[in-house]
Coordinates of C-alpha atoms and ligand atoms in Angstrom, one line a residue:
X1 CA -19.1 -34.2 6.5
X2 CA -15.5 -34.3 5.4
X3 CA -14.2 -30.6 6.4
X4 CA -10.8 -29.0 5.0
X5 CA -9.2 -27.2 7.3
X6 CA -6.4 -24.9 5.9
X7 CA -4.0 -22.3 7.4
X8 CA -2.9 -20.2 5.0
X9 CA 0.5 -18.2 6.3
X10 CA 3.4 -16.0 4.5
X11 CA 5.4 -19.0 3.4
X12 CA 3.5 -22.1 4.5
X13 CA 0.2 -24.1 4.1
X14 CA -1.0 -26.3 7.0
X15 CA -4.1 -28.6 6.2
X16 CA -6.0 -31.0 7.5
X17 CA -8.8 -33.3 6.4
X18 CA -11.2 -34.2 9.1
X19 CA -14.5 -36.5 9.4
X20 CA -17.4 -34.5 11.5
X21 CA -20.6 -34.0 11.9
X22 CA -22.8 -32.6 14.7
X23 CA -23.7 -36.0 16.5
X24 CA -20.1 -37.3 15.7
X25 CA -19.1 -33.9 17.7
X26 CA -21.5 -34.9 20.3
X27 CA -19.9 -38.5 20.7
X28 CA -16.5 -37.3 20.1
X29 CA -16.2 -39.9 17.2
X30 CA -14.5 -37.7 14.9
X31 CA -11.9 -38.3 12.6
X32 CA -8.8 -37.4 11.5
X33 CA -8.3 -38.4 7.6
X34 CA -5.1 -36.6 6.6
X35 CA -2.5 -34.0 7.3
X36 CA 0.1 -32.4 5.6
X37 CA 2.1 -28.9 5.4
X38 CA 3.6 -27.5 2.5
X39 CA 6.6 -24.8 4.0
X40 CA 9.0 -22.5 2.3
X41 CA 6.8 -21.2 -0.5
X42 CA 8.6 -19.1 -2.8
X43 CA 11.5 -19.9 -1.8
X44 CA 14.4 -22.0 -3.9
X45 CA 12.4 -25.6 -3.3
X46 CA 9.9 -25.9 -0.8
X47 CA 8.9 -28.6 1.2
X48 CA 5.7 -30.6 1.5
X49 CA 4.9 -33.4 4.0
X50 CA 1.7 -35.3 3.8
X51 CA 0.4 -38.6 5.3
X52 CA -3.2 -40.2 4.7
X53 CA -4.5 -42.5 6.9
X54 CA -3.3 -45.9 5.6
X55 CA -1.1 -44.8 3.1
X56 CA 2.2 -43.9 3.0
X57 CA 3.8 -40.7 3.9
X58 CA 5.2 -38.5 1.3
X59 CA 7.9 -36.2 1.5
X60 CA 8.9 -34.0 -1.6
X61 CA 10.6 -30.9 -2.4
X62 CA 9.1 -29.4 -5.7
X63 CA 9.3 -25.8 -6.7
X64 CA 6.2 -24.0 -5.5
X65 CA 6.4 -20.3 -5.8
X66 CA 3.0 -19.3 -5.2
X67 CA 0.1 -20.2 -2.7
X68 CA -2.2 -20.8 -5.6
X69 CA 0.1 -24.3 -6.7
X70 CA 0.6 -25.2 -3.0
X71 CA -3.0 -25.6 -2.4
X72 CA -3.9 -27.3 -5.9
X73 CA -0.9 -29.6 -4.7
X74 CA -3.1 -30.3 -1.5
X75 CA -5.8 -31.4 -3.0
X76 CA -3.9 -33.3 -5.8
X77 CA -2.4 -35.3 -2.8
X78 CA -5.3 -35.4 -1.1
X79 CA -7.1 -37.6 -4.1
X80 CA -3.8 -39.3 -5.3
X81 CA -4.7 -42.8 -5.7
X82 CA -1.3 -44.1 -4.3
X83 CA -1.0 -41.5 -1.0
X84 CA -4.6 -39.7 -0.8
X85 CA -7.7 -40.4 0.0
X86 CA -10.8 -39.1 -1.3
X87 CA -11.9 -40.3 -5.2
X88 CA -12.5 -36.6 -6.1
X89 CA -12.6 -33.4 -4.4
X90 CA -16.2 -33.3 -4.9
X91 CA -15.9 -35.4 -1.4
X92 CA -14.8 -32.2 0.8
X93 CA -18.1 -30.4 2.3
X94 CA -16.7 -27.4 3.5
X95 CA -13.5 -25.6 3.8
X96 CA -12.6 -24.3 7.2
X97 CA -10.0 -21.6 7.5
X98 CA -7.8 -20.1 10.1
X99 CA -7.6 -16.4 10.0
X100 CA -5.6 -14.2 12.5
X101 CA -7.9 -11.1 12.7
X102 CA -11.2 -10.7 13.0
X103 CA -10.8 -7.1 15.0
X104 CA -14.1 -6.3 17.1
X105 CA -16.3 -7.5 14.0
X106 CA -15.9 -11.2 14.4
X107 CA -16.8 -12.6 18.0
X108 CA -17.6 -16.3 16.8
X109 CA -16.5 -18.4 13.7
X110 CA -18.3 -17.1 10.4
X111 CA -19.8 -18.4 7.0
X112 CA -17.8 -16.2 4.6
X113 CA -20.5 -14.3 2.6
X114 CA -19.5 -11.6 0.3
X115 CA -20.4 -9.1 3.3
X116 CA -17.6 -11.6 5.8
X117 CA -14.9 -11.5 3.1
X118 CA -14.9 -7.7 2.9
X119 CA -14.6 -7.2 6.6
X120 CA -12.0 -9.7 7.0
X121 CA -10.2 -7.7 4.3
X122 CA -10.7 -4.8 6.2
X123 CA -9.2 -6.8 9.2
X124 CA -6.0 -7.1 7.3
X125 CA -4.5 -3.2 8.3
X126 CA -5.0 -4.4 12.2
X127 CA -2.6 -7.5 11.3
X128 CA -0.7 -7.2 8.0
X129 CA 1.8 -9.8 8.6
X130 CA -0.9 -12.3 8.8
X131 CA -4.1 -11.4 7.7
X132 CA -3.6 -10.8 3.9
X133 CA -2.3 -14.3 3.6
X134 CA -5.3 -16.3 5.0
X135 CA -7.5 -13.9 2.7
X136 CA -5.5 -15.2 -0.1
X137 CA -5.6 -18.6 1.1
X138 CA -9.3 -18.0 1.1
X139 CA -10.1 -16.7 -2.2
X140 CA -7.6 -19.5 -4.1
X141 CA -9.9 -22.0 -2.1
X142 CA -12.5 -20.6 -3.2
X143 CA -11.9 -20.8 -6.7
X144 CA -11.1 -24.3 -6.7
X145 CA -13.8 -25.6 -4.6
X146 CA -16.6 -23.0 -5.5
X147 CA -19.3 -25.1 -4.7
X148 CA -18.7 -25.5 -0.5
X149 CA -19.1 -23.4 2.1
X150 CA -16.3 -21.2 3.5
X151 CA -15.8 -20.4 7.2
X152 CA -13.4 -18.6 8.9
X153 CA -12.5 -19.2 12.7
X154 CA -10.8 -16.2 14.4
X155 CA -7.7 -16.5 16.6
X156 CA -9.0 -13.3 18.1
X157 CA -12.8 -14.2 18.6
X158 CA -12.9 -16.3 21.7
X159 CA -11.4 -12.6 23.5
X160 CA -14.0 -10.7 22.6
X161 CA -15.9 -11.0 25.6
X162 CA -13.3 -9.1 27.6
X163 CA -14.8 -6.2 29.4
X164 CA -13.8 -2.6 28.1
X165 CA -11.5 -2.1 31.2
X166 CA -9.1 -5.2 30.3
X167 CA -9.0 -4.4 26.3
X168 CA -8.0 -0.3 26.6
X169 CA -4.6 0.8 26.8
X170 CA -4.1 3.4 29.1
X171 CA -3.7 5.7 25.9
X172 CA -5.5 8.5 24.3
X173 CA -9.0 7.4 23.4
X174 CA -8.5 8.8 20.0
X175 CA -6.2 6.4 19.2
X176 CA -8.9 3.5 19.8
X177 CA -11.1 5.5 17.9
X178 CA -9.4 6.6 15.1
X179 CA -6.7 3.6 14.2
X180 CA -8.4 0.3 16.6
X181 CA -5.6 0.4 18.7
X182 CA -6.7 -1.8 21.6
X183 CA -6.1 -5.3 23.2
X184 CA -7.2 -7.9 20.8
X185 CA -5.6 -11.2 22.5
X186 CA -4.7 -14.4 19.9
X187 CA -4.4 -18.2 20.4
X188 CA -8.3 -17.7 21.2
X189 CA -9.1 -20.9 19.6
X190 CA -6.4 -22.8 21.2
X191 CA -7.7 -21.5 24.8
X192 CA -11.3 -22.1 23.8
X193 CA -10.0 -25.8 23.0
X194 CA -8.8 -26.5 26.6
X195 CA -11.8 -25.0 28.1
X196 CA -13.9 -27.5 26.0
X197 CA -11.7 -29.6 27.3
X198 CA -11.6 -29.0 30.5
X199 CA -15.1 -29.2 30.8
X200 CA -14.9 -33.4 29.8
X201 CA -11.7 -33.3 32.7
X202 CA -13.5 -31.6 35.3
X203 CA -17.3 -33.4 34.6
X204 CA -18.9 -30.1 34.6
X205 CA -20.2 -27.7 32.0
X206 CA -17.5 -24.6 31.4
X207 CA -20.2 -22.0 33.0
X208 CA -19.5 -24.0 36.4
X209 CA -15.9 -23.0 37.0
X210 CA -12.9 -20.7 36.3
X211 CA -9.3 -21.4 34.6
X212 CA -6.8 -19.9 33.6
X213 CA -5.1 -21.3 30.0
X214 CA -1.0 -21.5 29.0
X215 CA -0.9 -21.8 25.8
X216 CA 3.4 -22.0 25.4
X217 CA 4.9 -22.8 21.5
X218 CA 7.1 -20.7 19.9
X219 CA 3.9 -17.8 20.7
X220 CA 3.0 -18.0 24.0
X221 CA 0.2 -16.7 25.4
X222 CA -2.4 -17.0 29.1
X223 CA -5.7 -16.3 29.1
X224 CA -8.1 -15.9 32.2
X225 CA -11.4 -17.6 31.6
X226 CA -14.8 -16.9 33.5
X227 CA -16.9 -19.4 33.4
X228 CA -16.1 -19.7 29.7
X229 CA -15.1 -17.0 28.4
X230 CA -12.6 -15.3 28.1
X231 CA -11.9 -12.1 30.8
X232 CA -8.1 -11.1 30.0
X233 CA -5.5 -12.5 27.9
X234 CA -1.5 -11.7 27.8
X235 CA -1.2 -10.7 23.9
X236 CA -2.9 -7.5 23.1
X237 CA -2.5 -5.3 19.8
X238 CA -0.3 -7.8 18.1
X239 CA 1.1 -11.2 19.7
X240 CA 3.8 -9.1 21.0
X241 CA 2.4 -8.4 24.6
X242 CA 2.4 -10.4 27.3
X243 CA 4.6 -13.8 27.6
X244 CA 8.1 -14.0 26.9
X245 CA 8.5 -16.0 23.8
X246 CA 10.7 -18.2 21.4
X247 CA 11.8 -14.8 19.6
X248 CA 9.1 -12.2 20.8
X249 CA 9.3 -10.0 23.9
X250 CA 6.5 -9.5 25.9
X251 CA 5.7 -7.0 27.9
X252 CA 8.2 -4.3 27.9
X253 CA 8.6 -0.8 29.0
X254 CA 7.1 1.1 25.8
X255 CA 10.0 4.0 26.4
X256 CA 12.7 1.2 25.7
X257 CA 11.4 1.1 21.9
X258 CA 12.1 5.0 21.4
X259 CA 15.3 4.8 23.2
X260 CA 17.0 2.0 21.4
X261 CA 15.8 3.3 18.2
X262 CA 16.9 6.8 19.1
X263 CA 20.0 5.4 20.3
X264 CA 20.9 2.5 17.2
X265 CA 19.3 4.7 14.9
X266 CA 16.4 2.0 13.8
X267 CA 14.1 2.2 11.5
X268 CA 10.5 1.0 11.9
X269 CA 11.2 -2.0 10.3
X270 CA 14.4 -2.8 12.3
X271 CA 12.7 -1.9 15.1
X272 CA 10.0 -4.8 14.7
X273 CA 12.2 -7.1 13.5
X274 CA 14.3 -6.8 16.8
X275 CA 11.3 -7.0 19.2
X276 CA 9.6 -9.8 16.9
X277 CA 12.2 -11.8 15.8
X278 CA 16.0 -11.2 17.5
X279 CA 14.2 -11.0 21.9
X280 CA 12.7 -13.4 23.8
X281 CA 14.1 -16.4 24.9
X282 CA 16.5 -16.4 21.3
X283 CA 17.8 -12.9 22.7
X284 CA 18.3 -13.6 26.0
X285 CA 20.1 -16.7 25.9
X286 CA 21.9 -16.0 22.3
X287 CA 21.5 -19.6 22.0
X288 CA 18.4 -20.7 20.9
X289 CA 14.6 -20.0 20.6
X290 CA 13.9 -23.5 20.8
X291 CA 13.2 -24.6 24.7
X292 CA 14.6 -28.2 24.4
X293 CA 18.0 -26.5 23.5
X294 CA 18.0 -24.6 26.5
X295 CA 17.5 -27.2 28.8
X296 CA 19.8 -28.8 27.4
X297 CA 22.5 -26.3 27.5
X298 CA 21.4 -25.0 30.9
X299 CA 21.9 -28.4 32.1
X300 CA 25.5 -28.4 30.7
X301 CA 26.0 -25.2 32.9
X302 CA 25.3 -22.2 30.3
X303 CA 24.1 -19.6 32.6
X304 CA 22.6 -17.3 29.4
X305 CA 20.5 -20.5 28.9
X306 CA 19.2 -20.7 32.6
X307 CA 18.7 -16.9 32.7
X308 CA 16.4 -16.9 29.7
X309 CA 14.5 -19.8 30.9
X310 CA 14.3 -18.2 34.7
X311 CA 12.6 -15.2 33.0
X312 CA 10.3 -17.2 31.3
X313 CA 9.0 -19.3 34.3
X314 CA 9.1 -16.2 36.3
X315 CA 7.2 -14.0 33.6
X316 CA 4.3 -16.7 33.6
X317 CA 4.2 -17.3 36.9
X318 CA 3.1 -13.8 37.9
X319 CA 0.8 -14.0 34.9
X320 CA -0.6 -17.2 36.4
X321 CA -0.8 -15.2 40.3
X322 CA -2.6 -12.2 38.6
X323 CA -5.3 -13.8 36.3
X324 CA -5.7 -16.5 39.8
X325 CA -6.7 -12.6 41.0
X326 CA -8.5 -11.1 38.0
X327 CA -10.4 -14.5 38.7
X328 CA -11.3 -14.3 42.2
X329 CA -9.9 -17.7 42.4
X330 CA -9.6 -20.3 39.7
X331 CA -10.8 -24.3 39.4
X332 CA -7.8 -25.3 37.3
X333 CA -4.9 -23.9 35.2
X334 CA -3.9 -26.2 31.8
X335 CA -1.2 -26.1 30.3
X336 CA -0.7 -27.0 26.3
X337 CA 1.8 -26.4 23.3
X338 CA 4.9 -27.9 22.7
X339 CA 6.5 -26.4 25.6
X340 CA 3.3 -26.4 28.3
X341 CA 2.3 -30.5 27.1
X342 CA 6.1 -31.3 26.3
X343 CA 8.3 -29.7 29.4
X344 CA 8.0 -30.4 32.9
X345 CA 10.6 -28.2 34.4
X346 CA 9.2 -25.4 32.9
X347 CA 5.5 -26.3 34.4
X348 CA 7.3 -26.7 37.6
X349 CA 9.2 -23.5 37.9
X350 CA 6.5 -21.6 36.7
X351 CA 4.3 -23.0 39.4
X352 CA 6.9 -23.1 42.0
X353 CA 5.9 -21.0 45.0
X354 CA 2.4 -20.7 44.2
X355 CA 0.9 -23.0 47.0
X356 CA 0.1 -20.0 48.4
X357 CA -2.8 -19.3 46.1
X358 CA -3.4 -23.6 46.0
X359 CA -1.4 -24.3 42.8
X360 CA 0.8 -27.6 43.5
X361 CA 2.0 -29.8 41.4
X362 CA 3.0 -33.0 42.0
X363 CA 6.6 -34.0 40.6
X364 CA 5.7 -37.4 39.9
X365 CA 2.7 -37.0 37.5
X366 CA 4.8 -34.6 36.0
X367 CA 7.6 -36.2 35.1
X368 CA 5.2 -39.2 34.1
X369 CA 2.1 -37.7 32.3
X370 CA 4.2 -35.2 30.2
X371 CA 3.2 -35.0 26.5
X372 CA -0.5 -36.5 27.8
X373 CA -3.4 -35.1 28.8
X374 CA -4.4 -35.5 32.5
X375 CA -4.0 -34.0 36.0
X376 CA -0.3 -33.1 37.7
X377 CA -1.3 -31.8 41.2
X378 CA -1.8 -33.9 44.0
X379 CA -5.4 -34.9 44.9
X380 CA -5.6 -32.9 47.4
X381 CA -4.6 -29.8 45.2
X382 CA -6.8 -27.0 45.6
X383 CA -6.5 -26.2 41.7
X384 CA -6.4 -28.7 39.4
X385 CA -3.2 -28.2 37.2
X386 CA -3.5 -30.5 34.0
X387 CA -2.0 -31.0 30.3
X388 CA -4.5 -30.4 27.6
X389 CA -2.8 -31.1 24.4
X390 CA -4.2 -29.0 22.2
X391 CA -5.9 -29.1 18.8
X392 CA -6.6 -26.4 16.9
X393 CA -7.6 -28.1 13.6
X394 CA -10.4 -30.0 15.1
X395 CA -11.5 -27.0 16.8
X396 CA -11.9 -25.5 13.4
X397 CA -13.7 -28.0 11.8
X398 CA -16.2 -27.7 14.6
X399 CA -16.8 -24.6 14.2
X400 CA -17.1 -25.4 10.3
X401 CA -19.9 -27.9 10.8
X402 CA -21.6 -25.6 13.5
X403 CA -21.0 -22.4 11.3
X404 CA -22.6 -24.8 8.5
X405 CA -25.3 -26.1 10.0
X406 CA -26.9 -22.5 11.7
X407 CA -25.7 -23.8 15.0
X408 CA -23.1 -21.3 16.5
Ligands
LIG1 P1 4.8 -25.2 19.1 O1 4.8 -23.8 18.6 O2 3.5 -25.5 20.0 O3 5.1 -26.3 18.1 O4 6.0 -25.3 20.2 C1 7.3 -25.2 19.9 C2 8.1 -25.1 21.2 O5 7.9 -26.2 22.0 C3 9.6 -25.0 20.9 O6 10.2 -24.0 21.8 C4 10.1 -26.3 21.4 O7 11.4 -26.3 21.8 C5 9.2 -26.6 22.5 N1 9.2 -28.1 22.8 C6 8.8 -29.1 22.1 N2 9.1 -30.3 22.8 C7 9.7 -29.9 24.0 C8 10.3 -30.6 25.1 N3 10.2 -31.9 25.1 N4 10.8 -29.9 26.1 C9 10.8 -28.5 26.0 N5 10.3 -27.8 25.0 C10 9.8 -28.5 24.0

């Protein structure tokens, strides 16, 4: 089946075309046909990237002011003689789409049915920023490929299996009650990726050991898995908790919110944007959110640039000790996004120190696997530490064919 996989956000379309099937799943023979991403939507010209396999790669910037024309553009390239691939768009099977949200409705990928689609748009006052755009992304879809089945895979689904102690803030019930407030956790399909994986790296099924997941990008998140699923996880309510990130926080001393906005006289909206979009490693360092930079510069002797990568390492690396903990001991930790596959200082300083709980890595697989997947501690290491790269896309598409096929 040739499966669509789209991810619909406030300015961008990411898709994917991918070749699966159940036994091709099973033989890990799938496919990847073509990719592209269309960015800056609605704004002055945006830009679309797109590369079949076999063809050459395009690179445009038309005027595209509304999702609806970016995705009609996607399946325009997609069946372009010249640069696509498919004869007609009769060819796609299903549509798989990423949504953010799927609140405590949605613990595994779904068909969307009239009955999904209204829940999901329910879903949308828990994450407004995200949310209402794969719902649009969804319904244009829809429209122009009527005929196929729909599924929507849930960044939040794979943490639904937290127990009630790990997911309640230490708030007023009423608040869960009345307005949801709770930890959610995100990246779930990324983490439920590597534990697949990991399950091919160790040679055992996932029910047979414990791991704890980094997924580090611009988000970053950790998630403690039992046996394979997932027990805690650093984001909560919104992707804000846990991790310090390119531009995002983390954790942070809830009082500090009211007192700076007491203080500077924020609004709501200033508020978020400082915590969402001005913190993290981009506040610290008041260089860069982007970690290659701040190697580089802390290299060259900025200290802002060391101090915001020291609070990173140091951030995950208690994360790493206390979900080792929540664990009762883990099997392996993996590391994946374009910071965990891509950097090994930041692998080693987050793991620096931690022999004491069996984590070692050793600095010549490091240096030497980095950007693959494979193992970085010794032989000898008690936990496994590895590189998973991940892939969200394929992980959809699963799930598509699954969700199809009655099998999830
Ligand atoms: P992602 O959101 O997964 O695409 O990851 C983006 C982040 O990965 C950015 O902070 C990049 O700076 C970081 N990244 C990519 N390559 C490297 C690298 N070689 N070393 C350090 N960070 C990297």
């Amino acid at each position: 089946m040739l499966v669509l996989v789209l991810n619909c956000g406030s300015s961008s379309v990411k898709f994917q075309l991918i070749q699966t099937s159940p036994e091709a799943i099973e033989a890990g023979t799938e496919k990847k046909l073509a990719r592209g991403n269309i960015e800056k939507i609605g704004m002055t010209t945006a830009i679309v990237s797109f590369q079949a396999e076999g063809k050459p790669p395009v690179k445009e910037t038309p005027v595209i002011l509304e999702h609806r024309v970016a995705i009609e553009r996607v399946l325009t390239l997609l069946t372009d003689p010249q640069v696509g691939i498919l004869k007609s768009r009769n060819e796609i099977g299903a549509v798989g789409h990423r949504v953010v949200h799927g609140g405590e409705k949605f613990s595994k990928s779904q068909v969307i049915t009239e009955e999904v689609y209204r829940q999901i748009v329910e879903c949308c006052e828990l994450a407004p920023l995200h949310n209402p755009h794969n719902v649009r992304g969804y319904e244009i879809a829809h429209e122009l490929l009527p005929d196929v089945p729909h599924v929507a895979v849930f960044d939040t689904a794979f943490h639904q299996t937290m127990p009630e102690y790990a997911y309640i803030y230490g708030l007023p019930m009423v608040v869960y009650r009345r307005h949801g407030i709770r930890r959610y956790g995100f990246h779930g399909t990324s983490h439920r990726y590597l534990t697949w994986r990991m399950q091919k790296l160790l040679n055992k099924p996932a029910s047979e050991f414990n791991l704890i997941t980094c997924h580090l990008g611009n988000g970053c998140s950790i998630t403690a898995v039992e046996r394979g699923k997932s027990v805690d996880t650093s984001m909560g309510f919104t992707p804000l908790e846990g991790l310090i990130m390119g531009t995002r926080s983390g954790d942070l001393d809830p009082a500090v919110v009211l007192h700076i906005m007491a203080k500077e006289e924020l609004t709501l909206h200033e508020a978020n944007t400082m915590l969402n979009k001005h913190s993290g490693l981009i506040g610290v360092s008041g260089v860069s959110n982007d970690m290659r930079e701040l190697v580089k510069e802390s290299q060259k002797g900025n200290k802002a640039a060391r101090l915001a990568i020291d609070l990173f390492c140091y951030r995950l690396k208690k994360y790493i000790a206390a979900y080792y903990g929540v664990l009762n001991g883990a099997d392996a930790l993996a590391f994946t996004g374009g910071i965990g596959e891509n950097s090994p200082l930041i692998r080693s300083l987050s793991c620096a120190g931690l022999d004491c709980i069996g984590i070692q890595i050793d600095p010549e697989r490091n240096e030497k696997l980095n950007g693959s997947e494979g193992r970085i501690s010794p032989d000898d290491g008690k936990v496994g530490v590895y590189i998973v790269p991940t892939d969200e896309e394929m992980m959809i598409a699963r799930d598509t064919v699954h969700a199809v096929a009655g099998k999830l």
